[in-house]
mmCIF file of C-alpha atoms in Angstrom:
data_model
loop_
_atom_site.group_PDB
_atom_site.id
_atom_site.type_symbol
_atom_site.label_atom_id
_atom_site.label_comp_id
_atom_site.label_asym_id
_atom_site.label_seq_id
_atom_site.Cartn_x
_atom_site.Cartn_y
_atom_site.Cartn_z
ATOM 1 C CA UNK A 1099 -92.954 54.650 -125.311
ATOM 2 C CA UNK A 1100 -94.294 52.421 -122.553
ATOM 3 C CA UNK A 1101 -90.926 52.555 -120.774
ATOM 4 C CA UNK A 1102 -90.947 56.374 -120.950
ATOM 5 C CA UNK A 1103 -94.531 56.469 -119.662
ATOM 6 C CA UNK A 1104 -93.663 54.100 -116.794
ATOM 7 C CA UNK A 1105 -90.642 56.248 -115.935
ATOM 8 C CA UNK A 1106 -92.777 59.410 -115.880
ATOM 9 C CA UNK A 1107 -95.393 57.685 -113.715
ATOM 10 C CA UNK A 1108 -92.682 56.475 -111.317
ATOM 11 C CA UNK A 1109 -91.162 59.978 -111.131
ATOM 12 C CA UNK A 1110 -94.585 61.530 -110.553
ATOM 13 C CA UNK A 1111 -95.347 59.055 -107.763
ATOM 14 C CA UNK A 1112 -91.970 59.818 -106.158
ATOM 15 C CA UNK A 1113 -92.616 63.568 -106.329
ATOM 16 C CA UNK A 1114 -96.067 63.099 -104.779
ATOM 17 C CA UNK A 1115 -94.545 60.965 -102.023
ATOM 18 C CA UNK A 1116 -91.874 63.596 -101.303
ATOM 19 C CA UNK A 1117 -94.457 66.402 -101.274
ATOM 20 C CA UNK A 1118 -96.764 64.461 -98.924
ATOM 21 C CA UNK A 1119 -93.827 63.605 -96.639
ATOM 22 C CA UNK A 1120 -92.694 67.248 -96.617
ATOM 23 C CA UNK A 1121 -96.215 68.437 -95.780
ATOM 24 C CA UNK A 1122 -96.558 65.902 -92.966
ATOM 25 C CA UNK A 1123 -93.127 66.914 -91.627
ATOM 26 C CA UNK A 1124 -94.109 70.603 -91.832
ATOM 27 C CA UNK A 1125 -97.369 69.959 -89.959
ATOM 28 C CA UNK A 1126 -95.493 67.988 -87.271
ATOM 29 C CA UNK A 1127 -92.934 70.805 -86.848
ATOM 30 C CA UNK A 1128 -95.656 73.485 -86.633
ATOM 31 C CA UNK A 1129 -97.627 71.367 -84.136
ATOM 32 C CA UNK A 1130 -94.483 70.984 -82.010
ATOM 33 C CA UNK A 1131 -93.764 74.744 -82.097
ATOM 34 C CA UNK A 1132 -97.360 75.480 -81.047
ATOM 35 C CA UNK A 1133 -97.173 72.870 -78.276
ATOM 36 C CA UNK A 1134 -93.627 73.792 -77.134
ATOM 37 C CA UNK A 1135 -94.614 76.497 -74.561
ATOM 38 C CA UNK A 1136 -96.818 73.908 -72.824
ATOM 39 C CA UNK A 1137 -94.331 71.017 -73.047
ATOM 40 C CA UNK A 1138 -92.861 71.271 -69.525
ATOM 41 C CA UNK A 1139 -96.218 71.864 -67.748
ATOM 42 C CA UNK A 1140 -97.810 68.980 -69.685
ATOM 43 C CA UNK A 1141 -94.964 66.588 -68.799
ATOM 44 C CA UNK A 1142 -95.195 67.620 -65.135
ATOM 45 C CA UNK A 1143 -98.979 67.251 -65.372
ATOM 46 C CA UNK A 1144 -98.587 63.686 -66.653
ATOM 47 C CA UNK A 1145 -96.116 62.867 -63.865
ATOM 48 C CA UNK A 1146 -98.414 64.284 -61.162
ATOM 49 C CA UNK A 1147 -101.441 62.519 -62.672
ATOM 50 C CA UNK A 1148 -99.642 59.153 -62.746
ATOM 51 C CA UNK A 1149 -98.413 59.632 -59.167
ATOM 52 C CA UNK A 1150 -101.926 60.397 -57.865
ATOM 53 C CA UNK A 1151 -103.846 58.002 -60.126
ATOM 54 C CA UNK A 1152 -104.179 55.236 -57.465
ATOM 55 C CA UNK A 1153 -105.575 57.811 -55.012
ATOM 56 C CA UNK A 1154 -107.901 59.077 -57.757
ATOM 57 C CA UNK A 1155 -109.276 55.551 -58.281
ATOM 58 C CA UNK A 1156 -109.931 55.035 -54.562
ATOM 59 C CA UNK A 1157 -111.529 58.472 -54.196
ATOM 60 C CA UNK A 1158 -113.704 57.886 -57.284
ATOM 61 C CA UNK A 1159 -115.058 54.686 -55.708
ATOM 62 C CA UNK A 1160 -115.894 56.574 -52.505
ATOM 63 C CA UNK A 1161 -117.688 59.212 -54.605
ATOM 64 C CA UNK A 1162 -119.688 56.523 -56.472
ATOM 65 C CA UNK A 1163 -117.827 56.810 -59.770
ATOM 66 C CA UNK A 1164 -117.714 60.619 -59.997
ATOM 67 C CA UNK A 1165 -114.259 60.856 -61.589
ATOM 68 C CA UNK A 1166 -114.606 64.562 -62.380
ATOM 69 C CA UNK A 1167 -115.340 65.431 -58.749
ATOM 70 C CA UNK A 1168 -112.451 63.239 -57.572
ATOM 71 C CA UNK A 1169 -110.025 64.943 -59.985
ATOM 72 C CA UNK A 1170 -111.292 68.381 -58.891
ATOM 73 C CA UNK A 1171 -110.781 67.594 -55.185
ATOM 74 C CA UNK A 1172 -107.229 66.309 -55.778
ATOM 75 C CA UNK A 1173 -106.412 69.354 -57.938
ATOM 76 C CA UNK A 1174 -107.723 71.838 -55.347
ATOM 77 C CA UNK A 1175 -105.850 70.117 -52.499
ATOM 78 C CA UNK A 1176 -102.593 70.108 -54.487
ATOM 79 C CA UNK A 1177 -103.051 73.780 -55.418
ATOM 80 C CA UNK A 1178 -103.624 74.614 -51.746
ATOM 81 C CA UNK A 1179 -100.502 72.659 -50.721
ATOM 82 C CA UNK A 1180 -98.515 74.623 -53.307
ATOM 83 C CA UNK A 1181 -99.951 78.123 -52.902
ATOM 84 C CA UNK A 1182 -100.339 78.402 -49.108
ATOM 85 C CA UNK A 1183 -96.629 77.790 -48.275
ATOM 86 C CA UNK A 1184 -95.527 79.825 -51.320
ATOM 87 C CA UNK A 1185 -97.797 82.722 -50.318
ATOM 88 C CA UNK A 1186 -96.533 82.575 -46.727
ATOM 89 C CA UNK A 1187 -92.921 82.586 -47.933
ATOM 90 C CA UNK A 1188 -93.497 85.592 -50.233
ATOM 91 C CA UNK A 1189 -95.390 87.456 -47.499
ATOM 92 C CA UNK A 1190 -92.575 86.941 -44.970
ATOM 93 C CA UNK A 1191 -90.002 87.916 -47.591
ATOM 94 C CA UNK A 1192 -91.768 91.197 -48.385
ATOM 95 C CA UNK A 1193 -92.234 91.964 -44.679
ATOM 96 C CA UNK A 1194 -88.524 91.384 -43.973
ATOM 97 C CA UNK A 1195 -87.435 93.477 -46.962
ATOM 98 C CA UNK A 1196 -89.821 96.279 -45.949
ATOM 99 C CA UNK A 1197 -88.544 96.210 -42.355
ATOM 100 C CA UNK A 1198 -84.900 96.193 -43.474
ATOM 101 C CA UNK A 1199 -85.542 99.054 -45.901
ATOM 102 C CA UNK A 1200 -87.208 101.086 -43.129
ATOM 103 C CA UNK A 1201 -84.253 100.607 -40.787
ATOM 104 C CA UNK A 1202 -81.794 101.578 -43.530
ATOM 105 C CA UNK A 1203 -83.718 104.778 -44.342
ATOM 106 C CA UNK A 1204 -83.997 105.698 -40.656
ATOM 107 C CA UNK A 1205 -80.330 104.928 -40.082
ATOM 108 C CA UNK A 1206 -81.056 102.861 -36.967
ATOM 109 C CA UNK A 1207 -80.149 99.417 -38.286
ATOM 110 C CA UNK A 1208 -78.242 97.622 -35.544
ATOM 111 C CA UNK A 1209 -76.206 94.440 -35.906
ATOM 112 C CA UNK A 1210 -75.241 92.497 -32.800
ATOM 113 C CA UNK A 1211 -71.628 91.555 -32.178
ATOM 114 C CA UNK A 1212 -70.779 88.012 -33.338
ATOM 115 C CA UNK A 1213 -70.282 85.318 -30.690
ATOM 116 C CA UNK A 1214 -66.627 84.584 -29.980
ATOM 117 C CA UNK A 1215 -66.975 80.927 -30.984
ATOM 118 C CA UNK A 1216 -67.762 81.973 -34.590
ATOM 119 C CA UNK A 1217 -64.058 82.732 -35.066
ATOM 120 C CA UNK A 1218 -63.315 79.109 -34.189
ATOM 121 C CA UNK A 1219 -65.383 77.675 -37.040
ATOM 122 C CA UNK A 1220 -63.248 75.621 -39.450
ATOM 123 C CA UNK A 1221 -61.985 77.295 -42.650
ATOM 124 C CA UNK A 1222 -64.380 80.272 -42.807
ATOM 125 C CA UNK A 1223 -64.747 81.214 -39.138
ATOM 126 C CA UNK A 1224 -62.263 84.114 -39.010
ATOM 127 C CA UNK A 1225 -63.432 85.793 -42.222
ATOM 128 C CA UNK A 1226 -67.105 85.529 -41.149
ATOM 129 C CA UNK A 1227 -66.250 86.884 -37.692
ATOM 130 C CA UNK A 1228 -64.318 89.873 -39.079
ATOM 131 C CA UNK A 1229 -67.023 90.809 -41.610
ATOM 132 C CA UNK A 1230 -69.764 90.414 -39.000
ATOM 133 C CA UNK A 1231 -67.771 92.569 -36.549
ATOM 134 C CA UNK A 1232 -67.397 95.335 -39.159
ATOM 135 C CA UNK A 1233 -71.175 95.474 -39.654
ATOM 136 C CA UNK A 1234 -71.695 95.515 -35.876
ATOM 137 C CA UNK A 1235 -69.326 98.494 -35.453
ATOM 138 C CA UNK A 1236 -70.604 100.637 -38.361
ATOM 139 C CA UNK A 1237 -73.285 99.358 -40.727
ATOM 140 C CA UNK A 1238 -72.999 102.203 -43.252
ATOM 141 C CA UNK A 1239 -69.211 101.987 -43.551
ATOM 142 C CA UNK A 1240 -69.304 98.196 -43.847
ATOM 143 C CA UNK A 1241 -72.080 98.431 -46.453
ATOM 144 C CA UNK A 1242 -69.960 100.845 -48.514
ATOM 145 C CA UNK A 1243 -66.946 98.548 -48.225
ATOM 146 C CA UNK A 1244 -68.919 95.470 -49.280
ATOM 147 C CA UNK A 1245 -71.125 97.326 -51.800
ATOM 148 C CA UNK A 1246 -70.136 95.198 -54.865
ATOM 149 C CA UNK A 1247 -70.779 91.957 -52.965
ATOM 150 C CA UNK A 1248 -74.098 93.274 -51.588
ATOM 151 C CA UNK A 1249 -75.235 94.368 -55.077
ATOM 152 C CA UNK A 1250 -74.231 90.993 -56.542
ATOM 153 C CA UNK A 1251 -76.118 89.231 -53.749
ATOM 154 C CA UNK A 1252 -79.137 91.464 -54.385
ATOM 155 C CA UNK A 1253 -79.150 90.537 -58.085
ATOM 156 C CA UNK A 1254 -78.914 86.847 -57.187
ATOM 157 C CA UNK A 1255 -81.790 87.154 -54.715
ATOM 158 C CA UNK A 1256 -83.893 89.005 -57.320
ATOM 159 C CA UNK A 1257 -83.145 86.362 -59.971
ATOM 160 C CA UNK A 1258 -83.974 83.624 -57.475
ATOM 161 C CA UNK A 1259 -87.281 85.332 -56.680
ATOM 162 C CA UNK A 1260 -88.144 85.615 -60.395
ATOM 163 C CA UNK A 1261 -87.248 81.960 -60.936
ATOM 164 C CA UNK A 1262 -89.238 80.969 -57.841
ATOM 165 C CA UNK A 1263 -92.366 82.806 -59.007
ATOM 166 C CA UNK A 1264 -91.977 81.346 -62.510
ATOM 167 C CA UNK A 1265 -91.701 77.836 -61.053
ATOM 168 C CA UNK A 1266 -94.820 78.415 -58.936
ATOM 169 C CA UNK A 1267 -96.796 79.466 -62.034
ATOM 170 C CA UNK A 1268 -95.526 76.442 -64.001
ATOM 171 C CA UNK A 1269 -96.495 74.067 -61.194
ATOM 172 C CA UNK A 1270 -99.918 75.713 -60.872
ATOM 173 C CA UNK A 1271 -100.520 75.078 -64.572
ATOM 174 C CA UNK A 1272 -99.100 71.545 -64.237
ATOM 175 C CA UNK A 1273 -101.458 70.709 -61.367
ATOM 176 C CA UNK A 1274 -104.457 71.987 -63.349
ATOM 177 C CA UNK A 1275 -103.335 69.907 -66.365
ATOM 178 C CA UNK A 1276 -102.883 66.855 -64.107
ATOM 179 C CA UNK A 1277 -106.486 67.311 -62.968
ATOM 180 C CA UNK A 1278 -107.624 67.239 -66.602
ATOM 181 C CA UNK A 1279 -105.565 64.078 -67.182
ATOM 182 C CA UNK A 1280 -107.105 62.416 -64.123
ATOM 183 C CA UNK A 1281 -110.627 63.388 -65.158
ATOM 184 C CA UNK A 1282 -110.058 61.932 -68.650
ATOM 185 C CA UNK A 1283 -107.850 58.983 -67.658
ATOM 186 C CA UNK A 1284 -110.339 56.379 -68.895
ATOM 187 C CA UNK A 1285 -110.177 57.776 -72.441
ATOM 188 C CA UNK A 1286 -106.463 58.637 -72.341
ATOM 189 C CA UNK A 1287 -105.062 55.224 -71.446
ATOM 190 C CA UNK A 1288 -106.649 53.366 -74.410
ATOM 191 C CA UNK A 1289 -104.991 55.827 -76.816
ATOM 192 C CA UNK A 1290 -101.541 55.224 -75.285
ATOM 193 C CA UNK A 1291 -102.080 51.455 -75.309
ATOM 194 C CA UNK A 1292 -103.117 51.567 -78.984
ATOM 195 C CA UNK A 1293 -100.037 53.637 -79.866
ATOM 196 C CA UNK A 1294 -97.551 51.247 -78.241
ATOM 197 C CA UNK A 1295 -99.430 48.159 -79.397
ATOM 198 C CA UNK A 1296 -99.098 49.497 -82.933
ATOM 199 C CA UNK A 1297 -95.364 50.124 -82.478
ATOM 200 C CA UNK A 1298 -94.191 46.933 -80.740
ATOM 201 C CA UNK A 1299 -97.111 44.508 -80.772
ATOM 202 C CA UNK A 1300 -100.073 44.039 -78.485
ATOM 203 C CA UNK A 1301 -98.483 41.978 -75.718
ATOM 204 C CA UNK A 1302 -95.249 43.983 -75.419
ATOM 205 C CA UNK A 1303 -96.997 47.334 -75.967
ATOM 206 C CA UNK A 1304 -99.258 46.792 -72.971
ATOM 207 C CA UNK A 1305 -96.284 45.678 -70.867
ATOM 208 C CA UNK A 1306 -94.217 48.753 -71.840
ATOM 209 C CA UNK A 1307 -97.055 51.178 -71.025
ATOM 210 C CA UNK A 1308 -97.679 49.507 -67.654
ATOM 211 C CA UNK A 1309 -93.968 49.530 -66.810
ATOM 212 C CA UNK A 1310 -93.652 53.211 -67.810
ATOM 213 C CA UNK A 1311 -96.518 54.103 -65.473
ATOM 214 C CA UNK A 1312 -95.037 52.001 -62.683
ATOM 215 C CA UNK A 1313 -91.593 53.557 -63.277
ATOM 216 C CA UNK A 1314 -92.934 57.070 -62.646
ATOM 217 C CA UNK A 1315 -94.707 55.857 -59.498
ATOM 218 C CA UNK A 1316 -91.525 54.060 -58.459
ATOM 219 C CA UNK A 1317 -89.432 57.225 -58.822
ATOM 220 C CA UNK A 1318 -92.011 59.232 -56.853
ATOM 221 C CA UNK A 1319 -92.118 56.718 -54.001
ATOM 222 C CA UNK A 1320 -88.469 55.651 -54.275
ATOM 223 C CA UNK A 1321 -86.363 58.755 -54.823
ATOM 224 C CA UNK A 1322 -88.722 61.538 -53.731
ATOM 225 C CA UNK A 1323 -90.230 59.430 -50.946
ATOM 226 C CA UNK A 1324 -86.779 58.547 -49.625
ATOM 227 C CA UNK A 1325 -85.710 62.198 -49.899
ATOM 228 C CA UNK A 1326 -88.762 63.386 -47.938
ATOM 229 C CA UNK A 1327 -88.300 60.801 -45.158
ATOM 230 C CA UNK A 1328 -84.536 61.365 -44.941
ATOM 231 C CA UNK A 1329 -84.978 65.150 -44.874
ATOM 232 C CA UNK A 1330 -87.669 64.849 -42.182
ATOM 233 C CA UNK A 1331 -85.325 62.788 -39.968
ATOM 234 C CA UNK A 1332 -82.373 65.151 -40.402
ATOM 235 C CA UNK A 1333 -84.325 68.429 -40.295
ATOM 236 C CA UNK A 1334 -85.916 67.349 -37.005
ATOM 237 C CA UNK A 1335 -82.389 67.306 -35.554
ATOM 238 C CA UNK A 1336 -81.749 70.810 -36.937
ATOM 239 C CA UNK A 1337 -84.761 72.232 -35.097
ATOM 240 C CA UNK A 1338 -84.397 70.168 -31.907
ATOM 241 C CA UNK A 1339 -80.766 71.248 -31.437
ATOM 242 C CA UNK A 1340 -81.490 74.803 -32.696
ATOM 243 C CA UNK A 1341 -78.976 74.758 -35.538
ATOM 244 C CA UNK A 1342 -78.641 78.231 -37.159
ATOM 245 C CA UNK A 1343 -80.516 78.599 -40.490
ATOM 246 C CA UNK A 1344 -82.382 75.323 -39.864
ATOM 247 C CA UNK A 1345 -85.066 76.052 -42.495
ATOM 248 C CA UNK A 1346 -82.494 76.817 -45.199
ATOM 249 C CA UNK A 1347 -80.460 73.729 -44.267
ATOM 250 C CA UNK A 1348 -83.647 71.658 -44.551
ATOM 251 C CA UNK A 1349 -84.156 72.834 -48.149
ATOM 252 C CA UNK A 1350 -80.496 72.143 -48.998
ATOM 253 C CA UNK A 1351 -80.746 68.674 -47.421
ATOM 254 C CA UNK A 1352 -83.837 67.877 -49.487
ATOM 255 C CA UNK A 1353 -82.079 69.016 -52.675
ATOM 256 C CA UNK A 1354 -79.029 66.871 -51.846
ATOM 257 C CA UNK A 1355 -81.256 63.856 -51.113
ATOM 258 C CA UNK A 1356 -83.157 64.231 -54.407
ATOM 259 C CA UNK A 1357 -79.946 64.794 -56.395
ATOM 260 C CA UNK A 1358 -78.400 61.703 -54.739
ATOM 261 C CA UNK A 1359 -75.572 63.821 -53.276
ATOM 262 C CA UNK A 1360 -74.397 62.420 -49.907
ATOM 263 C CA UNK A 1361 -76.021 64.445 -47.127
ATOM 264 C CA UNK A 1362 -72.919 63.745 -45.056
ATOM 265 C CA UNK A 1363 -71.538 66.841 -46.825
ATOM 266 C CA UNK A 1364 -74.060 68.818 -44.738
ATOM 267 C CA UNK A 1365 -73.964 66.719 -41.566
ATOM 268 C CA UNK A 1366 -70.170 66.583 -41.044
ATOM 269 C CA UNK A 1367 -69.618 70.396 -40.900
ATOM 270 C CA UNK A 1368 -72.595 70.670 -38.533
ATOM 271 C CA UNK A 1369 -71.148 67.951 -36.282
ATOM 272 C CA UNK A 1370 -67.894 69.942 -36.151
ATOM 273 C CA UNK A 1371 -69.913 73.076 -35.335
ATOM 274 C CA UNK A 1372 -71.840 71.289 -32.550
ATOM 275 C CA UNK A 1373 -68.656 70.021 -30.882
ATOM 276 C CA UNK A 1374 -66.928 73.419 -31.174
ATOM 277 C CA UNK A 1375 -69.914 75.616 -30.206
ATOM 278 C CA UNK A 1376 -71.992 73.412 -27.873
ATOM 279 C CA UNK A 1377 -70.088 70.243 -26.966
ATOM 280 C CA UNK A 1378 -71.086 67.609 -24.427
ATOM 281 C CA UNK A 1379 -74.132 65.355 -24.670
ATOM 282 C CA UNK A 1380 -76.032 67.517 -27.218
ATOM 283 C CA UNK A 1381 -73.153 67.248 -29.690
ATOM 284 C CA UNK A 1382 -72.972 63.460 -29.248
ATOM 285 C CA UNK A 1383 -76.747 63.068 -29.636
ATOM 286 C CA UNK A 1384 -76.765 65.288 -32.733
ATOM 287 C CA UNK A 1385 -73.927 63.210 -34.223
ATOM 288 C CA UNK A 1386 -75.823 59.941 -33.702
ATOM 289 C CA UNK A 1387 -79.073 61.462 -35.008
ATOM 290 C CA UNK A 1388 -77.361 62.988 -38.055
ATOM 291 C CA UNK A 1389 -75.441 59.820 -38.971
ATOM 292 C CA UNK A 1390 -78.590 57.669 -38.694
ATOM 293 C CA UNK A 1391 -80.470 60.140 -40.905
ATOM 294 C CA UNK A 1392 -77.659 60.310 -43.455
ATOM 295 C CA UNK A 1393 -77.502 56.508 -43.705
ATOM 296 C CA UNK A 1394 -81.283 55.999 -43.776
ATOM 297 C CA UNK A 1395 -81.457 56.175 -47.589
ATOM 298 C CA UNK A 1396 -79.445 52.942 -47.792
ATOM 299 C CA UNK A 1397 -82.368 51.170 -46.114
ATOM 300 C CA UNK A 1398 -85.264 53.149 -47.603
ATOM 301 C CA UNK A 1399 -84.211 53.183 -51.259
ATOM 302 C CA UNK A 1400 -84.085 49.392 -51.816
ATOM 303 C CA UNK A 1401 -87.461 49.098 -50.056
ATOM 304 C CA UNK A 1402 -89.217 51.735 -52.195
ATOM 305 C CA UNK A 1403 -87.409 51.991 -55.546
ATOM 306 C CA UNK A 1404 -88.326 49.538 -58.291
ATOM 307 C CA UNK A 1405 -90.970 47.794 -56.195
ATOM 308 C CA UNK A 1406 -93.400 45.816 -58.376
ATOM 309 C CA UNK A 1407 -91.297 46.241 -61.537
ATOM 310 C CA UNK A 1408 -89.487 43.657 -63.639
ATOM 311 C CA UNK A 1409 -86.820 46.271 -64.391
ATOM 312 C CA UNK A 1410 -83.624 46.317 -62.272
ATOM 313 C CA UNK A 1411 -83.490 49.033 -59.618
ATOM 314 C CA UNK A 1412 -80.074 50.117 -60.945
ATOM 315 C CA UNK A 1413 -81.574 50.960 -64.368
ATOM 316 C CA UNK A 1414 -84.210 53.218 -62.783
ATOM 317 C CA UNK A 1415 -81.687 54.840 -60.420
ATOM 318 C CA UNK A 1416 -79.157 55.566 -63.200
ATOM 319 C CA UNK A 1417 -81.936 56.900 -65.436
ATOM 320 C CA UNK A 1418 -83.260 59.174 -62.686
ATOM 321 C CA UNK A 1419 -79.848 60.580 -61.713
ATOM 322 C CA UNK A 1420 -78.654 60.946 -65.316
ATOM 323 C CA UNK A 1421 -81.929 62.566 -66.333
ATOM 324 C CA UNK A 1422 -81.704 65.064 -63.484
ATOM 325 C CA UNK A 1423 -78.123 66.001 -64.402
ATOM 326 C CA UNK A 1424 -79.211 66.474 -68.023
ATOM 327 C CA UNK A 1425 -82.625 68.158 -67.653
ATOM 328 C CA UNK A 1426 -82.996 69.232 -64.040
ATOM 329 C CA UNK A 1427 -85.734 68.103 -61.673
ATOM 330 C CA UNK A 1428 -88.081 66.932 -64.420
ATOM 331 C CA UNK A 1429 -85.279 64.682 -65.718
ATOM 332 C CA UNK A 1430 -85.696 62.505 -62.612
ATOM 333 C CA UNK A 1431 -88.832 61.075 -64.196
ATOM 334 C CA UNK A 1432 -88.057 61.444 -67.910
ATOM 335 C CA UNK A 1433 -84.611 59.861 -67.491
ATOM 336 C CA UNK A 1434 -85.962 56.918 -65.508
ATOM 337 C CA UNK A 1435 -88.827 56.290 -67.958
ATOM 338 C CA UNK A 1436 -86.651 56.637 -71.090
ATOM 339 C CA UNK A 1437 -83.893 54.360 -69.754
ATOM 340 C CA UNK A 1438 -86.500 51.825 -68.582
ATOM 341 C CA UNK A 1439 -88.104 52.022 -72.032
ATOM 342 C CA UNK A 1440 -84.717 51.502 -73.694
ATOM 343 C CA UNK A 1441 -84.026 48.538 -71.414
ATOM 344 C CA UNK A 1442 -87.372 46.960 -72.355
ATOM 345 C CA UNK A 1443 -86.772 47.524 -76.087
ATOM 346 C CA UNK A 1444 -83.315 45.940 -75.725
ATOM 347 C CA UNK A 1445 -84.892 42.964 -73.949
ATOM 348 C CA UNK A 1446 -87.516 42.766 -76.714
ATOM 349 C CA UNK A 1447 -84.804 42.714 -79.383
ATOM 350 C CA UNK A 1448 -82.760 40.099 -77.506
ATOM 351 C CA UNK A 1449 -85.855 37.917 -77.094
ATOM 352 C CA UNK A 1450 -86.517 38.262 -80.839
ATOM 353 C CA UNK A 1451 -82.948 37.232 -81.680
ATOM 354 C CA UNK A 1452 -83.241 34.285 -79.286
ATOM 355 C CA UNK A 1453 -86.503 33.158 -80.932
ATOM 356 C CA UNK A 1454 -84.912 33.428 -84.399
ATOM 357 C CA UNK A 1455 -81.927 31.331 -83.285
ATOM 358 C CA UNK A 1456 -84.212 28.715 -81.750
ATOM 359 C CA UNK A 1457 -86.315 28.605 -84.932
ATOM 360 C CA UNK A 1458 -83.138 28.198 -87.020
ATOM 361 C CA UNK A 1459 -81.930 25.357 -84.769
ATOM 362 C CA UNK A 1460 -85.295 23.581 -85.104
ATOM 363 C CA UNK A 1461 -85.216 23.966 -88.899
ATOM 364 C CA UNK A 1462 -81.633 22.660 -89.106
ATOM 365 C CA UNK A 1463 -82.560 19.703 -86.909
ATOM 366 C CA UNK A 1464 -85.457 18.823 -89.233
ATOM 367 C CA UNK A 1465 -83.200 19.065 -92.301
#
């Protein structure tokens, strides 16, 4: 009878455990689904907050400890830096579209004849020259001939505009969230420290949290900082030598620099263009300027990436590049932090194994 009663009690306890586990799992899933729409803005908010936290501390001291005011100032400045260029871009875009639409309706849209040297451009010169010439001769006829391509381009431009506006809204929300994180940083950090201390022990937990924060700062200053400096050097050459589509090439250069794609893929065709279209001293100067700019990341990256960390630069770089390939721009930071975290956990495990082996050797020596 006692055995049967013990069995029933054991079964009842198991059922209660399963029910409690299922309820906890259900609550976690529901919480995640509720939080999911805010996941990307919150992650970006954390990244921005970590990147600007040192500035927030210095500004708070200047404001006599008013952390809320400091966070508000940083948030407003970041919003201005985001919205003013974005608003200018959208305004110019609408003005250009309106002007183009007016010319098309009036039937007075004129396209200048292409320069003769366009035909000499490598690979695509002749096809660009011929298409350009067709539009210069008769815009309406050329538009009818290239109607499918124009419609496809229009759809791509519209999709790009939708994506651009969506990204602006996400970053606006992210900046506001980062301001909240900065304002409540003093209460937020203890929670994170407690969580990791609970998971891996007090000493290692604190080290992991500090390294994660430093990793994000390292990626901001290392990869993004290098990309900004490299793009500034190269884009200056675009504008000084009046390269066509200099603004667009600047954006492409920045994307290549962030994605760790060699910017020589942009510079080499432009060097060929300069020698074929301009020649002489300007082409030589542009070549030197472009090559120096393209190679500058080899000097800047080791100086900025991984500085102040006890994690190898290669681990952070691989994590950042792999994360970006997997998750896009946000993966730059998530990939670097996750791989750095994995590296630290591996080191923690190896240190534990080493300590166990040393303890075993000591015990064997005593025996």
